[in-house]
């Protein structure tokens, strides 16, 4: 039986799966071969498209003679396909054929045809193979089951409340979660962690007596090939089990985890595994017992191994009680220093989850050296789709170019970051129960782009952007939308953080400028601006030594301010305001110029968006227009605060004579 397509609540945006996106599929005669749960999902998708657009779908057992426009073939004899998720596509003799050996592959093949639209049924082409470069493509939702008094419903979430949880329980109606799974499948995402990595007591109980609620969510994600993962507390044996210890080498602790994990798999047979934040920002971990992070991760890996599960152990471990006067302790060094000595000590199903940069999802960071330094350990690379430090989904900031730079970066010539991410690509989700899913309608592009880059890390981000625009908006506004999104990350960088400096934000909520907001804090996020210069000396010769964590030639490139790329200069070096960049500008003039340029670019983008009023549906256009007003206000605030701060610090006026407040 076909599985009905999810029905969106009234007023909820269809995002990149509006009915019109299925017009080319729905107007055809389609044959579906094969059976199974995901084949039923595919059947339902095609049946709904045909109902709307006049085509016809038949199953193999019902097929009569005659040609078909589209054949979706599950279980085809195609030995070159790679596992459950690969598929082939071809067009020959007027028929487009998608063949897969697994249900997920057939589903992804259908959405491939949807993305192609009419082009899928035009001309002829030889068989093409499609398969994901990375087996795991996951979203971490930082959702609290109960509303937290400080963090609210979704920690670092900017799109309303949780899709999964309401009033301290799993939502009773999970139809929108099923629609969310459909959106994720359409861009290639295959896993979701459904609760906060900062595990509070209510979230901790999901592991035991509330696992049935997690199972209900898993049931609606499963038909679209999305596996469920759970964030757990390292202290769960104490908090939930009443044991006196959570020591990873204690036999009673190991037994508790084995029993608890067995119960999880009894409720969710295809459960993906655990996500753990340990010894980080106050979360409990193995350090309390004199054990290593490999000991901690391997404890959970052993409990998951009989069921094929994986533990994702986050490498976000650093001293968050740092003395700002200490110029040798460096938060950027911490993950490398903690984990490189443990390379090869982690179990095969223990994946070390590493943030793409060494600090914390700033608008500009170097790629973490840890990613290239642990060949004996499966690594997953973590990105942040929710825009904690890039405008919080109130500012347009499409992150595709940033992520593409990260994924293409090569610590050594033989392997890119995308190739080193054997444990998968993971993003902190930017979706919530907002009618537009992501608060800002244009922030949907980040979620879609993440999925497509996780499928193929070497994809051209601009092509992915155009794909999202075509699906979401249809014909008409493509050029204008591409223009306002394509340069938006660099625009945001211009009016916020210059030359690799980060964390000049309001403490706590991280929205808006506060140049010294974290400068004297214990969090280790400093810019060290004084009357003579700015930046953090991370050289080997005179600084923290962080630059030396990279392999050659990067260590040599970053070591000297003469060779360090301009965009990272202040991340690696403390230099004078009069230091001349490779661009020919001084540091102080770069700061002034880029902040004025950034505001001007936001003004221009706002006007381009206004010109699209007749080409975009009114609700979406109004929401984006309102957000642009806030972005322009924020950009001006950043410009004025940053420029006036550095004018006072440096005493150097703007050489163009512009007014600095």
XYZ file of C-alpha atoms in Angstrom:
661
model
C 0.000 0.000 0.000
C 1.307 3.507 -0.737
C 2.223 5.532 2.319
C 0.297 8.824 2.207
C 2.388 11.956 1.816
C 2.508 14.012 5.046
C -0.120 16.717 5.344
C 1.293 20.045 6.499
C -0.708 22.066 9.009
C -2.370 25.118 7.522
C 0.063 27.995 7.093
C 3.240 25.868 7.245
C 5.633 26.529 4.386
C 6.350 23.530 2.098
C 9.997 24.672 1.782
C 11.799 22.877 -1.065
C 8.982 20.363 -1.614
C 6.039 22.432 -2.854
C 3.523 20.470 -4.953
C 4.767 22.217 -8.101
C 8.182 20.573 -7.664
C 6.499 17.230 -8.508
C 4.798 18.430 -11.690
C 7.256 16.676 -14.026
C 6.926 13.378 -12.108
C 3.189 13.633 -11.590
C 2.311 14.106 -15.229
C 3.902 10.828 -16.305
C 3.159 7.142 -16.472
C 5.315 5.542 -13.771
C 6.114 1.901 -13.031
C 7.356 0.923 -9.566
C 9.094 -2.402 -9.066
C 9.870 -3.835 -5.657
C 8.347 -3.876 -2.198
C 9.141 -2.916 1.356
C 8.532 0.037 3.686
C 10.520 2.608 1.714
C 9.056 1.388 -1.571
C 5.678 2.185 -0.034
C 6.954 5.686 0.730
C 8.058 6.098 -2.893
C 4.723 4.751 -4.114
C 2.879 7.278 -1.958
C 4.975 10.162 -3.257
C 4.387 9.256 -6.888
C 0.690 8.505 -6.343
C 0.143 11.939 -4.784
C 2.016 13.638 -7.633
C -0.113 11.762 -10.182
C -3.286 12.699 -8.341
C -2.341 16.354 -8.643
C -1.009 16.397 -12.184
C -2.860 13.683 -14.049
C -0.318 10.892 -14.409
C -0.611 7.236 -13.515
C 1.410 4.915 -11.282
C 1.342 1.118 -11.455
C 3.195 -1.593 -9.582
C 5.180 -4.310 -11.299
C 2.570 -6.972 -10.508
C -0.135 -4.847 -12.100
C 1.853 -3.707 -15.117
C 0.376 -4.278 -18.517
C 2.078 -3.809 -21.854
C 3.249 -0.483 -23.155
C 6.010 1.941 -22.404
C 6.465 3.926 -19.206
C 7.863 7.415 -18.840
C 9.488 6.620 -15.488
C 10.575 3.309 -13.979
C 11.563 3.121 -10.311
C 13.190 -0.268 -9.836
C 14.022 -1.603 -6.369
C 16.117 -4.750 -6.163
C 17.499 -4.449 -9.651
C 20.484 -6.556 -10.616
C 23.041 -3.779 -10.254
C 26.136 -5.110 -8.439
C 28.054 -1.863 -8.798
C 25.621 0.018 -6.555
C 27.047 0.936 -3.197
C 24.873 -0.365 -0.406
C 21.465 0.692 0.752
C 21.661 4.291 -0.451
C 23.086 4.208 -3.969
C 21.103 4.343 -7.194
C 21.557 4.632 -10.917
C 19.653 6.828 -13.331
C 19.430 6.587 -17.104
C 17.190 7.663 -19.975
C 16.854 5.433 -22.983
C 14.102 4.934 -25.532
C 11.938 7.624 -23.977
C 12.020 6.052 -20.508
C 13.795 7.405 -17.445
C 14.895 4.599 -15.142
C 16.054 4.777 -11.540
C 17.422 1.506 -10.153
C 18.463 0.807 -6.571
C 19.381 -2.182 -4.457
C 17.997 -0.671 -1.249
C 14.902 1.232 -0.208
C 16.757 4.398 0.697
C 18.456 4.372 -2.684
C 15.091 4.225 -4.429
C 13.786 7.106 -2.312
C 16.864 9.223 -3.015
C 16.565 8.328 -6.695
C 12.998 9.618 -6.783
C 14.028 12.920 -5.205
C 16.870 13.136 -7.722
C 14.273 13.023 -10.494
C 12.212 15.664 -8.688
C 15.260 17.957 -8.557
C 15.859 17.508 -12.271
C 12.245 18.331 -13.137
C 11.523 18.330 -16.871
C 15.205 17.729 -17.583
C 14.727 14.200 -16.230
C 12.482 13.446 -19.200
C 14.390 15.288 -21.921
C 16.868 13.762 -24.352
C 18.724 10.579 -23.539
C 21.746 9.797 -21.375
C 23.781 6.798 -20.379
C 23.507 5.295 -16.956
C 24.863 7.439 -14.131
C 25.807 6.184 -10.695
C 24.871 8.167 -7.606
C 25.903 7.374 -4.055
C 26.686 9.435 -0.958
C 30.326 10.122 -0.222
C 29.591 9.968 3.515
C 27.526 7.218 5.109
C 26.257 9.385 7.979
C 24.635 12.760 7.291
C 23.122 13.866 10.570
C 21.453 16.786 12.309
C 21.909 17.393 16.023
C 18.840 19.056 17.492
C 19.621 20.951 20.682
C 16.000 20.621 21.788
C 14.963 20.498 25.439
C 12.059 18.214 26.304
C 10.890 20.649 28.971
C 11.421 24.386 28.552
C 14.688 25.188 30.312
C 14.604 28.306 32.553
C 17.746 29.709 30.889
C 18.069 28.012 27.510
C 14.363 27.857 26.658
C 12.847 25.203 24.424
C 15.677 24.979 21.886
C 19.208 25.909 22.936
C 20.795 28.094 20.259
C 17.636 27.688 18.218
C 16.196 30.605 16.281
C 13.107 29.083 14.693
C 10.594 28.789 17.506
C 10.028 25.744 19.673
C 10.879 22.115 19.203
C 9.431 20.016 16.418
C 9.541 16.961 18.689
C 8.703 18.082 22.225
C 5.924 20.141 23.797
C 4.914 20.679 27.417
C 7.583 18.284 28.637
C 6.473 15.355 26.460
C 6.754 14.152 22.894
C 4.191 15.913 20.722
C 0.951 14.004 20.394
C 0.592 14.840 16.711
C 3.824 14.001 14.906
C 2.591 14.591 11.358
C 4.802 17.649 11.011
C 7.788 15.589 12.159
C 6.976 13.174 9.333
C 6.914 16.126 6.927
C 10.286 17.196 8.330
C 11.716 13.737 7.657
C 10.474 14.082 4.070
C 12.324 17.388 3.662
C 15.491 15.833 5.076
C 15.321 12.815 2.780
C 14.867 15.115 -0.212
C 18.283 16.691 0.448
C 20.025 13.499 1.589
C 20.046 13.696 5.411
C 19.659 10.276 7.022
C 19.953 10.720 10.802
C 18.717 13.008 13.573
C 19.625 13.366 17.250
C 16.382 14.505 18.826
C 17.511 16.161 22.072
C 20.049 18.588 23.496
C 23.730 17.674 23.827
C 23.604 19.627 27.082
C 21.563 16.904 28.731
C 19.328 18.168 31.515
C 17.490 15.823 33.865
C 14.342 15.573 31.747
C 16.374 14.724 28.643
C 18.382 12.153 30.604
C 15.211 10.182 31.361
C 14.541 9.666 27.670
C 17.163 6.920 27.832
C 15.176 4.782 30.261
C 11.577 5.160 31.359
C 10.683 7.584 28.555
C 12.213 5.687 25.656
C 8.704 5.034 24.334
C 8.412 8.717 23.434
C 11.643 8.515 21.449
C 10.313 5.378 19.743
C 7.185 7.264 18.641
C 9.386 9.887 16.983
C 11.532 7.188 15.376
C 8.403 5.609 13.909
C 7.571 8.719 11.882
C 11.161 9.415 10.805
C 11.769 5.847 9.607
C 9.575 5.845 6.454
C 11.865 8.511 4.983
C 15.076 6.673 5.833
C 15.994 8.843 8.838
C 17.473 7.020 11.846
C 17.028 8.314 15.379
C 19.926 9.091 17.728
C 19.838 10.264 21.340
C 22.066 12.593 23.345
C 22.877 11.000 26.698
C 24.564 12.085 29.899
C 27.815 10.394 30.848
C 26.527 10.462 34.427
C 23.367 8.502 33.560
C 24.316 5.492 35.743
C 24.350 7.847 38.732
C 21.460 10.130 37.736
C 19.151 7.387 36.458
C 20.553 4.135 37.799
C 21.329 5.092 41.368
C 24.904 3.840 41.154
C 27.557 5.584 43.257
C 29.847 6.052 40.257
C 29.923 6.498 36.473
C 33.544 5.288 36.223
C 33.851 3.813 32.709
C 36.034 0.944 33.970
C 33.624 -0.079 36.727
C 31.907 -3.389 35.944
C 28.586 -2.293 37.443
C 28.643 0.817 35.249
C 29.390 -1.248 32.171
C 26.544 -3.591 33.067
C 24.141 -0.700 33.562
C 24.909 0.748 30.134
C 24.572 -2.673 28.494
C 21.155 -3.222 30.069
C 19.906 0.297 29.290
C 21.097 0.051 25.683
C 19.407 -3.318 25.218
C 16.120 -1.758 26.310
C 16.613 1.091 23.830
C 17.025 -1.339 20.944
C 14.031 -3.359 22.094
C 11.984 -0.177 21.628
C 13.810 1.116 18.507
C 15.449 -1.758 16.583
C 17.115 0.583 14.055
C 18.329 3.064 16.683
C 21.462 4.866 15.463
C 23.352 5.449 18.698
C 24.379 8.009 21.288
C 25.744 11.551 21.124
C 27.866 12.577 24.115
C 29.216 15.899 25.338
C 31.545 15.026 28.231
C 33.972 17.046 30.366
C 32.853 20.104 28.426
C 31.376 23.330 29.758
C 30.298 21.673 33.002
C 28.986 18.386 31.580
C 30.147 15.266 33.472
C 32.786 13.017 31.949
C 35.550 10.480 32.522
C 38.039 13.039 33.863
C 36.205 12.889 37.194
C 37.437 9.299 37.588
C 40.945 9.787 36.257
C 40.007 8.106 32.977
C 40.605 9.174 29.398
C 38.071 10.142 26.795
C 38.849 6.914 24.970
C 37.838 5.030 28.128
C 34.581 6.965 28.248
C 33.734 6.567 24.573
C 34.638 2.880 24.535
C 32.308 2.204 27.456
C 29.329 3.318 25.383
C 30.710 1.808 22.192
C 30.793 -1.603 23.888
C 27.150 -1.263 24.917
C 26.123 -0.295 21.369
C 28.330 -2.732 19.441
C 26.040 -5.809 19.598
C 23.300 -3.814 17.864
C 25.413 -2.035 15.245
C 25.110 1.324 16.995
C 27.634 4.160 17.146
C 28.662 6.595 19.850
C 29.453 10.114 18.633
C 31.860 11.571 21.189
C 32.216 15.335 20.846
C 35.751 16.725 20.964
C 34.582 20.113 22.260
C 36.703 19.905 25.419
C 38.605 22.917 26.747
C 39.305 24.992 29.845
C 36.314 27.300 30.273
C 37.720 28.777 33.479
C 40.703 30.510 31.896
C 42.519 33.574 33.237
C 42.434 36.254 30.539
C 45.894 37.429 31.599
C 47.372 34.038 30.708
C 48.735 34.366 27.165
C 49.886 30.718 26.916
C 46.656 28.833 27.603
C 44.795 28.746 24.307
C 41.287 27.419 23.787
C 42.116 26.805 20.121
C 44.781 24.252 21.120
C 42.585 22.269 23.471
C 40.901 19.633 21.266
C 44.206 18.706 19.582
C 46.060 18.519 22.883
C 43.382 16.350 24.504
C 42.693 13.901 21.704
C 45.737 13.419 19.442
C 47.546 11.329 22.106
C 44.508 8.989 22.051
C 44.627 8.285 18.323
C 44.039 4.583 17.746
C 42.634 4.022 21.247
C 38.962 4.444 20.302
C 36.704 1.503 19.433
C 35.732 1.059 15.795
C 32.165 2.225 16.507
C 33.299 5.265 18.530
C 33.346 8.347 16.306
C 35.099 11.505 17.454
C 32.880 14.457 16.506
C 35.066 17.517 15.782
C 33.900 21.083 15.201
C 35.125 22.364 11.843
C 37.089 25.153 13.504
C 39.118 25.141 16.739
C 36.994 27.679 18.622
C 33.210 27.666 18.220
C 31.446 28.176 14.874
C 32.738 31.714 14.361
C 32.167 33.601 11.121
C 35.788 32.906 10.157
C 38.138 30.306 11.661
C 40.887 28.107 10.300
C 40.006 24.459 9.818
C 40.639 22.475 12.983
C 44.072 20.795 12.894
C 42.590 17.838 14.779
C 40.763 16.716 11.632
C 44.050 15.953 9.880
C 45.920 14.559 12.876
C 44.113 11.329 13.865
C 44.415 8.789 11.039
C 43.640 5.884 13.370
C 40.307 7.279 14.599
C 36.980 7.661 12.782
C 36.162 11.386 12.743
C 32.918 13.203 12.066
C 33.023 16.896 11.182
C 30.497 19.128 12.918
C 29.069 22.294 11.353
C 26.459 24.692 12.707
C 23.436 25.338 10.527
C 21.713 27.299 13.265
C 23.363 30.682 12.992
C 24.492 31.258 16.563
C 27.347 33.561 15.579
C 26.231 34.369 12.035
C 23.041 36.342 12.544
C 20.753 33.914 14.370
C 18.452 33.500 11.368
C 17.528 37.157 11.603
C 20.300 38.049 9.145
C 20.732 36.482 5.721
C 23.926 34.439 5.926
C 24.110 31.515 3.532
C 26.926 29.305 4.804
C 27.462 27.117 1.732
C 30.724 28.835 0.688
C 32.167 28.578 4.212
C 31.311 24.889 4.491
C 32.645 24.189 1.017
C 35.972 25.824 1.909
C 36.175 23.625 4.998
C 35.281 20.404 3.196
C 37.777 21.061 0.384
C 40.618 22.041 2.715
C 43.554 19.628 2.579
C 45.760 19.286 5.641
C 47.917 17.125 3.399
C 47.655 16.760 -0.382
C 46.188 13.272 -0.412
C 42.959 13.938 1.520
C 40.419 16.736 1.861
C 38.398 17.298 5.019
C 35.385 15.840 3.224
C 37.373 12.676 2.586
C 38.718 12.526 6.150
C 35.205 12.733 7.637
C 34.811 8.952 7.641
C 32.446 9.169 10.594
C 30.089 11.513 8.771
C 29.091 15.150 8.481
C 26.913 16.571 11.218
C 25.226 19.942 11.684
C 23.512 21.599 14.585
C 19.986 21.931 13.240
C 18.388 25.263 12.404
C 14.773 24.004 12.243
C 11.909 24.493 14.682
C 8.146 24.803 14.810
C 8.130 28.198 13.085
C 5.788 28.216 10.044
C 8.846 28.693 7.809
C 10.795 25.942 9.633
C 13.920 28.111 10.046
C 12.511 31.466 11.207
C 14.053 33.319 8.296
C 12.732 31.740 5.074
C 16.092 32.192 3.372
C 17.812 30.258 6.179
C 16.190 27.152 4.693
C 19.018 27.328 2.158
C 21.516 26.435 4.895
C 19.629 23.295 5.887
C 19.235 22.181 2.278
C 22.857 22.988 1.416
C 24.131 21.014 4.385
C 22.310 17.902 3.202
C 23.557 18.194 -0.356
C 27.188 18.856 0.705
C 27.016 15.937 3.131
C 25.993 13.758 0.185
C 28.782 15.158 -1.991
C 31.335 17.344 -0.176
C 32.995 18.456 -3.410
C 29.745 19.802 -4.907
C 29.798 23.387 -6.123
C 27.833 25.323 -3.483
C 26.504 27.823 -6.032
C 24.914 24.990 -7.990
C 23.338 23.654 -4.810
C 21.981 27.133 -4.068
C 20.421 27.369 -7.524
C 18.893 23.927 -7.022
C 17.274 25.057 -3.764
C 16.000 28.259 -5.369
C 14.401 26.388 -8.289
C 12.656 23.903 -6.026
C 11.501 26.416 -3.426
C 10.531 29.415 -5.539
C 9.994 28.083 -9.040
C 10.749 30.201 -12.131
C 11.050 33.974 -11.932
C 13.119 35.184 -8.972
C 16.217 33.020 -9.509
C 18.715 35.755 -10.408
C 17.712 38.081 -7.592
C 17.696 35.322 -4.994
C 21.091 34.064 -6.054
C 22.455 37.598 -5.844
C 21.255 38.246 -2.278
C 22.349 34.854 -0.947
C 25.583 34.064 -2.733
C 27.715 36.762 -1.088
C 25.808 36.992 2.185
C 28.375 35.156 4.357
C 31.146 37.516 3.284
C 28.831 40.490 3.757
C 28.103 39.335 7.300
C 31.826 38.903 7.932
C 32.487 42.450 6.707
C 30.199 44.175 9.183
C 30.991 41.900 12.141
C 34.330 40.168 12.759
C 37.433 41.439 10.923
C 40.381 39.302 9.833
C 39.587 36.183 11.871
C 38.712 37.865 15.160
C 35.687 36.303 16.838
C 33.453 36.553 19.880
C 32.941 40.323 19.818
C 29.313 39.559 20.714
C 26.916 40.147 23.551
C 27.663 37.544 26.237
C 25.103 34.828 26.790
C 22.737 35.278 23.869
C 25.517 36.119 21.340
C 23.392 38.478 19.256
C 24.732 41.911 18.417
C 28.108 43.553 19.043
C 29.990 43.864 22.294
C 33.671 44.220 21.463
C 34.876 43.465 24.978
C 31.932 41.251 25.921
C 34.117 38.184 26.399
C 37.496 39.902 26.623
C 37.935 39.488 30.379
C 35.828 36.356 30.795
C 36.948 32.808 31.684
C 35.845 31.372 28.323
C 39.150 31.856 26.498
C 37.783 33.946 23.637
C 40.005 36.997 23.396
C 41.165 39.539 20.809
C 43.743 41.297 23.039
C 43.163 44.704 21.449
C 45.173 47.484 23.056
C 46.446 50.896 21.972
C 49.187 49.358 19.850
C 47.475 46.495 18.050
C 45.072 43.573 17.980
C 45.045 39.806 17.569
C 46.136 36.608 19.299
C 49.718 35.439 18.909
C 49.375 31.747 18.114
C 52.795 31.349 16.507
C 55.304 28.758 17.679
C 58.082 31.287 17.985
C 56.471 33.784 20.363
C 52.868 32.703 21.010
C 50.752 29.775 22.132
C 52.181 27.362 19.569
C 48.819 26.613 18.009
C 50.133 27.210 14.468
C 52.487 24.286 14.988
C 49.590 21.843 15.310
C 49.202 21.914 11.529
C 51.159 19.817 9.070
C 53.413 21.518 6.549
C 52.942 23.691 4.572
C 50.118 25.150 6.683
C 52.189 25.414 9.858
C 54.786 27.459 7.966
C 52.132 29.572 6.231
C 50.330 30.454 9.473
C 53.525 30.963 11.507
C 54.447 34.349 10.022
C 52.240 37.435 9.638
C 53.989 37.985 6.306
C 52.547 34.766 4.859
C 49.378 34.263 6.876
C 46.228 34.827 4.770
C 44.617 38.199 5.471
C 41.279 36.693 6.482
C 42.963 34.777 9.353
C 45.699 37.233 10.301
C 44.286 38.277 13.674
C 43.419 34.703 14.575
C 47.130 33.800 14.378
C 48.973 37.051 15.114
C 48.960 40.189 17.230
C 49.902 43.023 14.885
C 49.897 46.799 14.889
C 47.005 48.790 13.482
C 49.369 50.055 10.817
C 50.351 46.557 9.650
C 49.900 46.342 5.870
C 47.768 43.469 4.599
C 48.332 41.622 1.343
C 45.440 43.695 0.021
C 47.552 46.823 0.483
C 45.336 48.248 3.202
C 46.390 48.679 6.808
C 44.597 46.645 9.468
C 42.784 49.680 10.862
C 41.684 50.902 7.444
C 40.478 47.403 6.577
C 38.324 47.457 9.700
C 36.800 50.816 8.794
C 36.306 50.022 5.109
C 34.756 46.581 5.476
C 32.270 47.719 8.083
C 31.042 50.488 5.815
C 31.015 48.082 2.857
C 29.024 45.498 4.771
C 26.237 47.951 5.593
C 26.094 49.135 1.992
C 25.799 45.533 0.787
C 22.906 44.850 3.160
C 21.155 47.981 1.888
C 21.592 46.761 -1.669
C 20.357 43.247 -0.862
C 17.286 44.697 0.854
C 16.438 46.604 -2.319
C 16.904 43.522 -4.481
C 14.548 41.589 -2.233
C 11.985 44.390 -2.393
C 12.080 44.166 -6.194
C 10.973 40.523 -6.027
C 7.629 41.352 -4.424
C 5.588 40.222 -7.424
C 7.584 37.018 -7.878
C 7.452 35.603 -4.342
C 4.358 34.627 -2.359
C 3.249 37.476 -0.063
C 3.743 35.730 3.285
C 7.287 34.687 2.516
C 8.139 38.067 1.023
C 6.797 39.931 4.046
C 8.729 37.783 6.516
C 12.016 38.276 4.649
C 11.401 42.011 4.224
C 10.858 42.336 7.969
C 14.066 40.406 8.652
C 15.999 42.637 6.273
C 14.960 45.683 8.286
C 16.379 44.042 11.394
C 19.535 43.007 9.543
C 20.140 46.541 8.346
C 19.612 47.925 11.844
C 22.027 45.306 13.209
C 24.631 45.923 10.502
C 24.648 49.642 11.268
C 24.997 48.895 14.977
C 27.952 46.582 14.317
C 29.583 49.156 12.025
C 29.233 51.996 14.483
C 30.318 50.091 17.580
C 33.291 48.324 15.967
C 34.592 51.382 14.144
C 34.211 53.732 17.100
C 35.881 51.219 19.429
C 38.936 50.856 17.219
C 39.114 54.576 16.505
C 39.391 55.161 20.237
C 41.829 52.282 20.744
C 44.138 53.138 17.857
C 43.793 56.897 17.625
C 44.021 56.493 13.836
C 41.290 58.311 11.873
C 39.561 56.943 8.804
C 41.643 58.046 5.846
C 38.441 58.663 3.841
C 37.108 61.052 6.454
C 33.837 59.226 7.056
C 31.959 59.921 10.233
C 32.585 57.293 12.912
C 30.195 57.411 15.829
